[in-house]
Structures are given as C-alpha cells and as structure tokens.
Amino acid sequence: MNSVTFNNLILCVRSHCRIYGSMISKLLLSIAIATLITVPTYGQELSEEMRSIFAELMPQLDKDLRAKVQEAIDNDRVYLELTVDEFERFRNHPANPFDGWQGIDTSTIKGLIRLQFESQPIRSRVADPQERQSLELLDSLVPVTRRTNGGTVKVTNGKTQIALGIVVTNEGHIVTKLSELEGCDVLYCKASDGQRFPAELVASNKANDLALLKIQEGILPPVIWAKNTPEIGSFLITTSADARPLAIGVCSNPPRSLIGENQAFLGVKPVDDATGVRVLEVTAGSSADNAGLLAGDMLVALNGRSMNDVQSLVNEIRRNTPGDKLIVDYLRNGQPKQTIATLAGRNVGGPTADRFKQMETFGAIPSKRRNEFPMVFQHDTPLVPEQCGGPVTNLDGEVVGINIARGGRVASYAIPADHLQQLLGEMLRPHVASRDVDID
C-alpha cells in the first residue's frame, strides 16, 4: 500500500447517519496528533452524501477553501488537506456543519491538516429487519400497492434511472419531476413488466417542477386518485415500478406553501446536557420568553415527546408551523414545571440559517430543486432524488400525491392529489401539448 508522510494533524470525521429513523447519530470524531505520522493514500470514492454536503458548502466559502473542496470533488477524494489557517477558517465558518473541533489546539501543529470524511452509503444501505424500511415490512405492503404499481414508471435517460413517473391518462401521459430531466437528450419510461417506451416531453410547469411526458397510448393504466388529503400521523407508501414498494413514511405536515417559507421559531439557544437539553439563552420577546422559560432551564419534553438532545428539539419544532402551541415540560432547579409556548415565525437567514441548512443534509441526498413549491405536504419517507416524481399512496393504495422533492434528513415533499389534478388539467389542454410550452 502506498503511503505518504505528514507532519500534521489527521482528523477523521465519520458521519454515521441512520437515515431511516427519526434521529441522526452525533458525529464521531477520531483525532490523532503526532509529530510524524504515516497515513495510507486513501482510495475510497467520495460518497454521494459527502459530495452533496461539499456542493452545499461551496457557495458559502472563501476562494481558497472553495478551491480545496472543489479539488476533493473533482478528484473523488474523501479528504481535504488544509493549512492551519485554512482549517481554522473552515472550523469557524458559520456554515460548517461539523461539531467538536473547537477544542483542538492548532498552535503546536505544523504542516497540513487532513480532514478525512467517512459516511454510510445511502443508496445501497439495507435496512435492519427491525427498522421501518425493512424488506420484510415492505414485502408485506405489496398487496396494498399492487393497484398503483402498474401506473408507476421509472424515467430513464437510456442508461440510468433519473426519476419516477405517474401514469395519468389512458393516452399515455405521465407526470414526473421536471428538474431531474435537465440535460437529458433522450427519455424512456420503464413499466413494471419491464417494457421500455420512448417518451417525449410535451408540457411543463416550472413553478411546481412538473413535467408531462407522452408514451404510446393504451399501454399502461392510470393510477387511482385518493379523495382526501392524508392526515398528520397517517402512514404513506411510496410505490415503485417494481413489485416491492420503495419505502414507508408518516405524514408530518398538512399542505402548505414553501414559497418564502416562514419557519417556526421557539427562541432558545439549546445545548446538549447529560440529562437532556439545557437552555443557554432565551431570545428577548420570543415565544420561549413569553412562555416564561429562562436560561438554565432543562427541557424535558415538547408536546409529550422526550427531548434527549438538541436535534430532537429541532425536529419537534420543525414539525410545527407558526401559531402552533407547544406544551413544554422542563426542570428549573430540579423542580418539574410546564408551560405553553405559542410558536412565532421567522424567515431564517444569515449564518445560523447556513449552518442549519448544512445540518439538514446529513443522512440525505437532497433534490436539486427542493423548495419554493406553491403547495406541498411533508412526510418523513427516506428518498433519494431519482425516487422523486412518483406516487405516494395511502394504506388503501390510492394516490394521495406526487413525491416532488427530498428536502433534507427528515423531510420529503409531495404535491397533494387534488392540487396536482388541477395542474394536470392545464398541462393536458390540447393547445399546450407541445415541447416548447411552459405553464407557470
């Protein structure tokens, strides 16, 4: 094995994310400092997760750091090699999503610092039998999704799958995700029986990221639409052109617009503590301030859900929208207390938003277009970009919407069936059935 010698710090960052659960594992940091260290020349390919994180970071960084990250992407490398100054700038950057580096004393380090990134594969990971996405559980749902299976297709560029699609008419019209088709000179739709049909793009709707394809008519059956929007907490199934459904999830937010989305805001600066989540600061005039929370309080539960760490707190707040009420159980000086906080809204921006957005990418490969949708509901089904564009069904096998984007670690978005059918009515009008027409 080839090796190289550095007079440096070697910092291995392992992003072990359980993408099929509701929690993300904390980053495990393995740090070795030595005067002279021999390390192997690493040959692992850069994972799609880390490639996505690097790409998200790029616009936020200065010229020198961008060059180092771009070099890693171009050379498919799992590590960055930085000078001490570059490491300090990267460590202290507001958009840096990695924790645990502040305690590193760089004053005694000479030479380069190597940051090696490792992550579990997302696309190839097989769920444990006890997980919600286990093959055994998905196999048990085959009878439910059988009626939708024939109306689901794989959209390909002739070589690889780039999206899923929904058969919407007997005339061979298929709706899918527009942005995943970019750069494709040819399109095909592969049916559940293995047949492959040439497809033509006949209409699009950029505002909703929808594309309407046309294949040979009378071949594939259209799906059956649900009459009702799924309720919060209801199970949802993402179907595939294969017999086994792709995944199961839970509806977590009712239909809403993501255009200039105003995020729910409690107004605390939390920190992990041995016994839960401790409040470091309370923002003056915030929901937390109005509810009487103080610095030093220990947050125990929100709406009955235990708060074990900061990420569980963030997840629970993100389940809600401005105006929702949270029942807050907490400890003050060891004494149990309870209050009700009415969540305010804020358009998150600046350094805090940059870092939050980076944290949201861990354990997921977000879609290229994942926001600014006029109307979507949210669910927690784990998807990758090429699995968007297809149906999401209820437990009766009726299509409740089209999966339009993977938004982050715990968020997938779907356009509700009733809204989608209205959009399709416009896209299917005969006078817009040409390749060059767009409906906004």
Coordinates of C-alpha atoms in Angstrom, one line a residue:
M1 CA 0.0 0.0 0.0
N2 CA 1.3 3.4 -0.9
S3 CA 1.7 5.9 1.9
V4 CA 2.6 9.5 2.5
T5 CA 4.2 11.2 5.4
F6 CA 2.9 14.4 7.0
N7 CA 3.9 16.5 10.0
N8 CA 0.3 17.2 10.7
L9 CA -3.0 16.6 12.4
I10 CA -5.2 13.9 11.0
L11 CA -8.9 14.4 11.7
C12 CA -11.3 11.7 10.7
V13 CA -14.9 12.8 10.5
R14 CA -17.4 9.9 10.5
S15 CA -20.9 11.0 9.6
H16 CA -22.8 7.9 10.7
C17 CA -26.5 8.7 9.9
R18 CA -29.4 6.4 10.4
I19 CA -31.4 7.7 7.5
Y20 CA -34.4 5.5 8.2
G21 CA -35.1 6.6 11.7
S22 CA -36.2 9.9 13.2
M23 CA -32.9 10.6 14.9
I24 CA -29.4 11.4 13.5
S25 CA -26.4 10.0 15.2
K26 CA -23.9 12.5 16.5
L27 CA -20.7 12.9 14.5
L28 CA -18.0 10.7 15.9
L29 CA -14.6 12.5 15.8
S30 CA -11.4 10.5 15.8
I31 CA -8.5 12.8 16.4
A32 CA -4.8 11.9 16.2
I33 CA -2.0 14.4 16.7
A34 CA 1.6 13.4 16.2
T35 CA 5.0 14.9 15.2
L36 CA 5.4 12.4 12.4
I37 CA 2.5 10.3 11.2
T38 CA 2.4 7.9 8.2
V39 CA -1.0 7.5 6.7
P40 CA -2.2 5.4 3.8
T41 CA -3.1 7.0 0.5
Y42 CA -6.9 6.7 0.7
G43 CA -8.7 5.4 -2.4
Q44 CA -12.3 5.3 -1.3
E45 CA -14.7 7.1 -3.6
L46 CA -16.4 10.2 -2.2
S47 CA -19.9 9.2 -1.1
E48 CA -23.0 10.8 -2.6
E49 CA -23.8 12.2 0.9
M50 CA -20.4 13.9 1.3
R51 CA -20.5 15.1 -2.4
S52 CA -23.8 16.7 -1.7
I53 CA -22.6 18.3 1.6
F54 CA -19.5 19.6 -0.2
A55 CA -21.6 21.1 -3.0
E56 CA -23.9 22.8 -0.5
L57 CA -20.9 24.3 1.3
M58 CA -19.1 25.6 -1.8
P59 CA -21.0 28.9 -2.3
Q60 CA -20.6 29.8 1.4
L61 CA -16.8 29.5 1.5
D62 CA -14.0 31.9 0.5
K63 CA -11.9 31.4 -2.7
D64 CA -9.2 29.3 -1.1
L65 CA -11.5 27.0 0.7
R66 CA -13.7 26.6 -2.3
A67 CA -10.7 25.5 -4.3
K68 CA -9.8 22.8 -1.8
V69 CA -13.4 21.5 -1.7
Q70 CA -13.6 21.6 -5.5
E71 CA -10.4 19.7 -5.7
A72 CA -11.8 16.9 -3.5
I73 CA -15.0 16.7 -5.6
D74 CA -13.0 16.7 -8.9
N75 CA -10.7 14.0 -7.7
D76 CA -13.3 12.0 -5.9
R77 CA -11.4 12.3 -2.7
V78 CA -12.7 11.5 0.8
Y79 CA -10.4 14.1 2.5
L80 CA -9.4 17.7 2.5
E81 CA -5.8 18.9 3.1
L82 CA -5.7 22.3 4.7
T83 CA -3.2 24.6 6.1
V84 CA -3.6 25.5 9.8
D85 CA -5.0 28.9 8.8
E86 CA -7.4 27.3 6.3
F87 CA -8.5 24.7 8.9
E88 CA -9.3 27.5 11.4
R89 CA -11.3 29.4 8.8
F90 CA -13.2 26.3 7.9
R91 CA -13.8 25.3 11.5
N92 CA -15.1 28.8 12.5
H93 CA -17.2 29.3 9.4
P94 CA -20.9 29.7 10.3
A95 CA -21.9 27.2 7.5
N96 CA -19.6 24.5 8.8
P97 CA -22.0 21.7 9.8
F98 CA -19.4 19.7 11.8
D99 CA -19.2 19.9 15.6
G100 CA -16.4 19.1 18.0
W101 CA -13.4 20.9 16.5
Q102 CA -13.2 23.9 18.9
G103 CA -11.2 22.1 21.5
I104 CA -8.3 21.4 19.0
D105 CA -5.2 23.5 19.8
T106 CA -3.7 24.4 16.5
S107 CA -0.8 26.4 17.9
T108 CA 1.5 23.4 18.0
I109 CA 0.6 22.0 14.7
K110 CA 2.9 22.3 11.7
G111 CA 2.3 21.4 8.1
L112 CA -1.0 20.2 6.8
I113 CA -4.2 19.1 8.5
R114 CA -6.0 16.3 6.8
L115 CA -9.8 16.1 7.3
Q116 CA -11.0 12.7 6.2
F117 CA -14.7 12.2 5.8
E118 CA -16.5 8.8 6.0
S119 CA -20.2 8.2 5.8
Q120 CA -22.6 5.3 5.5
P121 CA -23.8 4.8 1.9
I122 CA -27.4 5.9 1.4
R123 CA -28.4 4.4 -1.9
S124 CA -27.0 0.9 -1.2
R125 CA -27.9 0.7 2.5
V126 CA -30.1 -2.3 3.5
A127 CA -32.4 -1.6 6.5
D128 CA -32.2 -3.8 9.6
P129 CA -35.2 -6.2 10.0
Q130 CA -36.4 -4.2 13.0
E131 CA -36.4 -0.8 11.1
R132 CA -39.4 0.7 9.4
Q133 CA -37.9 0.3 6.0
S134 CA -37.1 -3.4 6.4
L135 CA -37.6 -5.5 3.3
E136 CA -39.9 -7.8 5.3
L137 CA -42.2 -4.9 6.1
L138 CA -42.1 -3.5 2.6
D139 CA -42.9 -7.0 1.2
S140 CA -46.0 -7.2 3.4
L141 CA -47.3 -4.0 1.7
V142 CA -47.2 -5.4 -1.9
P143 CA -50.9 -6.2 -1.9
V144 CA -51.7 -2.6 -0.9
T145 CA -49.6 -1.0 -3.7
R146 CA -50.4 -3.6 -6.4
R147 CA -53.2 -1.4 -7.8
T148 CA -50.7 1.6 -8.2
N149 CA -47.7 -0.5 -9.3
G150 CA -48.9 -0.7 -12.9
G151 CA -49.3 3.1 -13.0
T152 CA -45.8 3.8 -11.8
V153 CA -42.8 4.0 -14.2
K154 CA -39.1 4.5 -14.0
V155 CA -38.0 7.5 -16.0
T156 CA -34.5 6.9 -17.5
N157 CA -32.1 8.6 -19.8
G158 CA -31.5 5.4 -21.6
K159 CA -28.8 4.3 -19.1
T160 CA -29.8 5.1 -15.6
Q161 CA -33.0 6.0 -13.6
I162 CA -33.4 9.7 -13.1
A163 CA -36.9 9.9 -11.6
L164 CA -40.2 8.0 -11.2
G165 CA -43.3 8.9 -13.0
I166 CA -47.1 8.5 -12.6
V167 CA -49.4 7.4 -15.5
V168 CA -52.3 9.9 -15.5
T169 CA -54.3 9.1 -18.7
N170 CA -55.1 6.2 -20.9
E171 CA -53.5 8.1 -23.8
G172 CA -50.0 7.5 -22.3
H173 CA -49.5 10.8 -20.4
I174 CA -47.0 10.5 -17.5
V175 CA -46.3 13.2 -14.9
T176 CA -42.8 13.4 -13.3
K177 CA -40.3 15.8 -11.7
L178 CA -39.1 18.4 -14.3
S179 CA -35.7 19.4 -12.8
E180 CA -34.4 15.8 -12.8
L181 CA -34.8 15.7 -16.6
E182 CA -32.3 18.6 -17.2
G183 CA -29.6 17.7 -19.7
C184 CA -31.4 14.5 -21.0
D185 CA -31.4 14.2 -24.8
V186 CA -33.5 11.1 -24.8
L187 CA -36.1 9.9 -22.3
Y188 CA -37.6 6.4 -21.7
C189 CA -40.3 5.1 -19.3
K190 CA -39.8 1.6 -18.0
A191 CA -43.0 -0.1 -16.8
S192 CA -43.5 -2.7 -14.0
D193 CA -43.4 -5.5 -16.6
G194 CA -40.0 -4.5 -17.8
Q195 CA -41.2 -2.9 -21.1
R196 CA -39.4 0.3 -22.1
F197 CA -41.1 3.1 -24.1
P198 CA -39.6 6.2 -25.7
A199 CA -41.0 9.3 -24.1
E200 CA -41.5 12.8 -25.3
L201 CA -41.7 15.9 -23.1
V202 CA -44.9 17.6 -24.1
A203 CA -45.5 20.2 -21.4
S204 CA -44.0 21.5 -18.2
N205 CA -44.8 23.6 -15.1
K206 CA -41.7 25.2 -13.7
A207 CA -43.4 26.7 -10.6
N208 CA -44.4 23.2 -9.4
D209 CA -41.4 21.4 -11.0
L210 CA -43.7 19.2 -13.1
A211 CA -43.1 17.6 -16.5
L212 CA -45.7 15.9 -18.7
L213 CA -44.3 13.1 -20.8
K214 CA -46.1 11.2 -23.6
I215 CA -45.6 7.5 -24.5
Q216 CA -47.6 5.1 -26.7
E217 CA -51.3 5.3 -25.7
G218 CA -53.4 2.5 -24.3
I219 CA -50.4 0.6 -22.8
L220 CA -50.3 1.5 -19.1
P221 CA -53.2 2.0 -16.8
P222 CA -53.6 5.4 -15.0
V223 CA -53.5 5.5 -11.2
I224 CA -56.5 5.9 -8.9
W225 CA -56.6 9.2 -7.0
A226 CA -57.5 9.5 -3.4
K227 CA -60.3 11.8 -2.5
N228 CA -58.8 13.1 0.8
T229 CA -55.5 14.6 1.7
P230 CA -53.6 12.5 4.3
E231 CA -53.9 13.4 7.9
I232 CA -50.9 14.2 10.1
G233 CA -49.6 10.9 11.5
S234 CA -51.1 8.7 8.8
F235 CA -48.8 6.1 7.1
L236 CA -47.8 6.8 3.5
I237 CA -46.3 4.4 1.0
T238 CA -44.0 5.3 -1.9
T239 CA -44.5 2.9 -4.7
S240 CA -42.1 1.8 -7.4
A241 CA -42.3 0.2 -10.9
D242 CA -41.1 -2.9 -9.1
A243 CA -43.5 -5.1 -7.1
R244 CA -42.0 -4.1 -3.7
P245 CA -42.7 -0.5 -2.7
L246 CA -39.8 1.8 -2.1
A247 CA -40.4 3.0 1.4
I248 CA -43.0 3.8 4.1
G249 CA -43.3 7.1 5.9
V250 CA -45.6 9.3 8.1
C251 CA -47.3 12.5 7.1
S252 CA -45.8 15.2 9.3
N253 CA -47.3 18.5 8.0
P254 CA -50.5 19.5 6.2
P255 CA -50.4 21.1 2.8
R256 CA -48.7 24.5 2.8
S257 CA -46.7 26.8 0.6
L258 CA -42.9 26.7 0.7
I259 CA -42.6 30.0 -1.1
G260 CA -40.7 32.2 1.3
E261 CA -41.5 29.7 4.0
N262 CA -41.7 31.3 7.4
Q263 CA -40.2 28.8 9.8
A264 CA -41.5 28.1 13.3
F265 CA -39.3 29.7 16.0
L266 CA -39.2 29.0 19.7
G267 CA -36.4 31.4 20.7
V268 CA -33.9 29.4 22.8
K269 CA -30.2 28.6 22.3
P270 CA -30.0 25.0 23.4
V271 CA -27.1 22.8 24.3
D272 CA -26.8 19.0 24.9
D273 CA -26.6 18.2 28.6
A274 CA -26.1 14.8 30.4
T275 CA -29.7 14.9 31.4
G276 CA -31.3 16.3 28.3
V277 CA -31.4 19.8 26.7
R278 CA -30.3 22.8 28.6
V279 CA -31.3 26.4 27.7
L280 CA -28.2 28.6 27.4
E281 CA -30.0 31.7 26.3
V282 CA -33.6 32.9 25.7
T283 CA -34.2 35.5 22.9
A284 CA -36.0 38.5 24.3
G285 CA -39.6 38.8 23.1
S286 CA -39.6 35.3 21.7
S287 CA -42.1 32.5 22.2
A288 CA -39.9 31.0 24.9
D289 CA -39.5 34.4 26.6
N290 CA -43.3 34.9 26.6
A291 CA -43.8 31.4 28.0
G292 CA -41.5 32.2 30.9
L293 CA -38.6 30.0 30.0
L294 CA -35.2 31.1 31.4
A295 CA -31.5 30.3 30.8
G296 CA -30.6 27.3 32.8
D297 CA -33.9 25.5 32.4
M298 CA -33.7 21.8 31.3
L299 CA -36.2 21.0 28.5
V300 CA -37.7 17.6 29.2
A301 CA -40.5 17.2 26.6
L302 CA -42.4 19.1 23.9
N303 CA -46.0 18.0 23.3
G304 CA -45.2 14.9 25.3
R305 CA -42.2 13.9 23.2
S306 CA -39.0 13.5 25.2
M307 CA -36.1 15.8 24.4
N308 CA -33.0 13.8 24.6
D309 CA -30.7 16.1 22.6
V310 CA -30.7 19.3 20.6
Q311 CA -31.5 17.5 17.4
S312 CA -34.7 16.1 18.9
L313 CA -35.7 19.6 19.9
V314 CA -35.1 20.9 16.4
N315 CA -37.0 18.0 14.9
E316 CA -40.0 18.7 17.1
I317 CA -40.1 22.4 16.4
R318 CA -39.8 21.7 12.7
R319 CA -43.0 19.5 12.9
N320 CA -44.9 22.7 13.6
T321 CA -45.8 25.9 11.9
P322 CA -46.0 29.5 13.3
G323 CA -49.1 29.8 15.5
D324 CA -49.0 26.3 16.8
K325 CA -48.9 25.8 20.6
L326 CA -46.2 23.6 22.3
I327 CA -46.7 22.1 25.7
V328 CA -43.2 22.5 27.3
D329 CA -42.2 20.3 30.2
Y330 CA -39.0 21.4 31.8
L331 CA -37.0 21.4 35.0
R332 CA -36.0 24.5 36.9
N333 CA -33.6 24.0 39.7
G334 CA -34.6 20.3 39.6
Q335 CA -38.3 21.0 40.0
P336 CA -40.7 19.9 37.2
K337 CA -42.7 22.6 35.6
Q338 CA -44.9 23.0 32.5
T339 CA -45.8 25.9 30.2
I340 CA -47.4 26.6 26.8
A341 CA -45.4 28.4 24.1
T342 CA -47.1 29.7 21.0
L343 CA -44.6 29.4 18.2
A344 CA -43.7 32.6 16.4
G345 CA -42.4 32.7 12.8
R346 CA -39.3 34.0 11.3
N347 CA -37.6 33.8 7.9
V348 CA -34.4 32.2 9.0
G349 CA -31.4 33.9 7.4
G350 CA -27.7 34.6 7.9
P351 CA -25.0 32.4 9.5
T352 CA -27.5 30.4 11.6
A353 CA -29.5 29.5 8.6
D354 CA -26.4 28.5 6.6
R355 CA -25.3 26.0 9.3
F356 CA -28.9 24.8 9.9
K357 CA -29.2 24.0 6.2
Q358 CA -26.0 22.1 6.2
M359 CA -27.1 20.0 9.2
E360 CA -30.3 19.2 7.4
T361 CA -28.3 17.5 4.6
F362 CA -26.8 14.8 6.9
G363 CA -28.2 11.4 6.2
A364 CA -29.9 12.5 3.0
I365 CA -29.2 13.4 -0.6
P366 CA -31.4 16.4 -1.2
S367 CA -33.1 17.1 -4.6
K368 CA -31.6 19.8 -6.8
R369 CA -34.9 21.6 -6.6
R370 CA -36.4 21.2 -3.1
N371 CA -38.1 24.4 -2.1
E372 CA -40.3 27.3 -3.3
F373 CA -43.2 24.9 -4.1
P374 CA -46.7 26.6 -4.1
M375 CA -48.4 23.7 -2.3
V376 CA -47.0 20.5 -0.7
F377 CA -47.5 18.3 2.3
Q378 CA -44.5 17.0 4.2
H379 CA -43.7 13.4 5.2
D380 CA -40.6 11.6 6.5
T381 CA -40.2 8.9 3.9
P382 CA -36.5 8.4 3.1
L383 CA -36.0 9.0 -0.6
V384 CA -33.1 9.9 -2.9
P385 CA -33.6 12.3 -5.9
E386 CA -34.2 9.7 -8.5
Q387 CA -37.0 8.3 -6.5
C388 CA -39.0 11.5 -6.7
G389 CA -41.6 12.1 -9.3
G390 CA -43.6 9.0 -8.5
P391 CA -46.8 8.3 -6.4
V392 CA -47.2 8.3 -2.7
T393 CA -50.3 6.3 -1.6
N394 CA -52.4 5.8 1.5
L395 CA -53.0 2.3 3.0
D396 CA -55.8 1.8 0.6
G397 CA -53.4 2.0 -2.3
E398 CA -54.9 5.3 -3.5
V399 CA -52.5 8.0 -4.7
V400 CA -52.5 11.0 -2.3
G401 CA -49.9 12.9 -4.2
I402 CA -46.6 13.0 -6.2
N403 CA -43.3 13.0 -4.4
I404 CA -41.8 16.2 -5.7
A405 CA -38.6 16.5 -3.6
R406 CA -36.3 15.2 -0.9
G407 CA -35.9 18.3 1.2
G408 CA -33.5 17.1 3.9
R409 CA -32.8 14.5 6.5
V410 CA -36.3 14.2 7.8
A411 CA -38.4 15.9 5.1
S412 CA -39.8 14.8 1.8
Y413 CA -42.4 16.9 0.0
A414 CA -45.4 15.8 -2.1
I415 CA -47.9 17.8 -4.1
P416 CA -51.4 16.8 -2.9
A417 CA -53.5 14.8 -5.4
D418 CA -56.3 17.5 -5.6
H419 CA -53.8 20.3 -6.4
L420 CA -51.9 18.0 -8.8
Q421 CA -55.0 17.2 -10.8
Q422 CA -55.8 20.8 -11.2
L423 CA -52.3 21.4 -12.6
L424 CA -52.6 18.4 -14.9
G425 CA -55.9 19.8 -16.3
E426 CA -54.0 22.8 -17.5
M427 CA -51.0 20.8 -18.8
L428 CA -53.2 18.4 -20.7
R429 CA -55.1 21.0 -22.6
P430 CA -54.6 20.2 -26.3
H431 CA -53.2 23.7 -27.2
V432 CA -50.4 23.3 -24.7
A433 CA -49.4 19.8 -25.9
S434 CA -46.1 20.8 -27.4
R435 CA -42.5 20.5 -26.3
D436 CA -41.9 24.2 -26.1
V437 CA -44.8 25.3 -23.9
D438 CA -44.4 26.0 -20.2
I439 CA -47.2 26.6 -17.7
D440 CA -46.3 28.8 -14.7

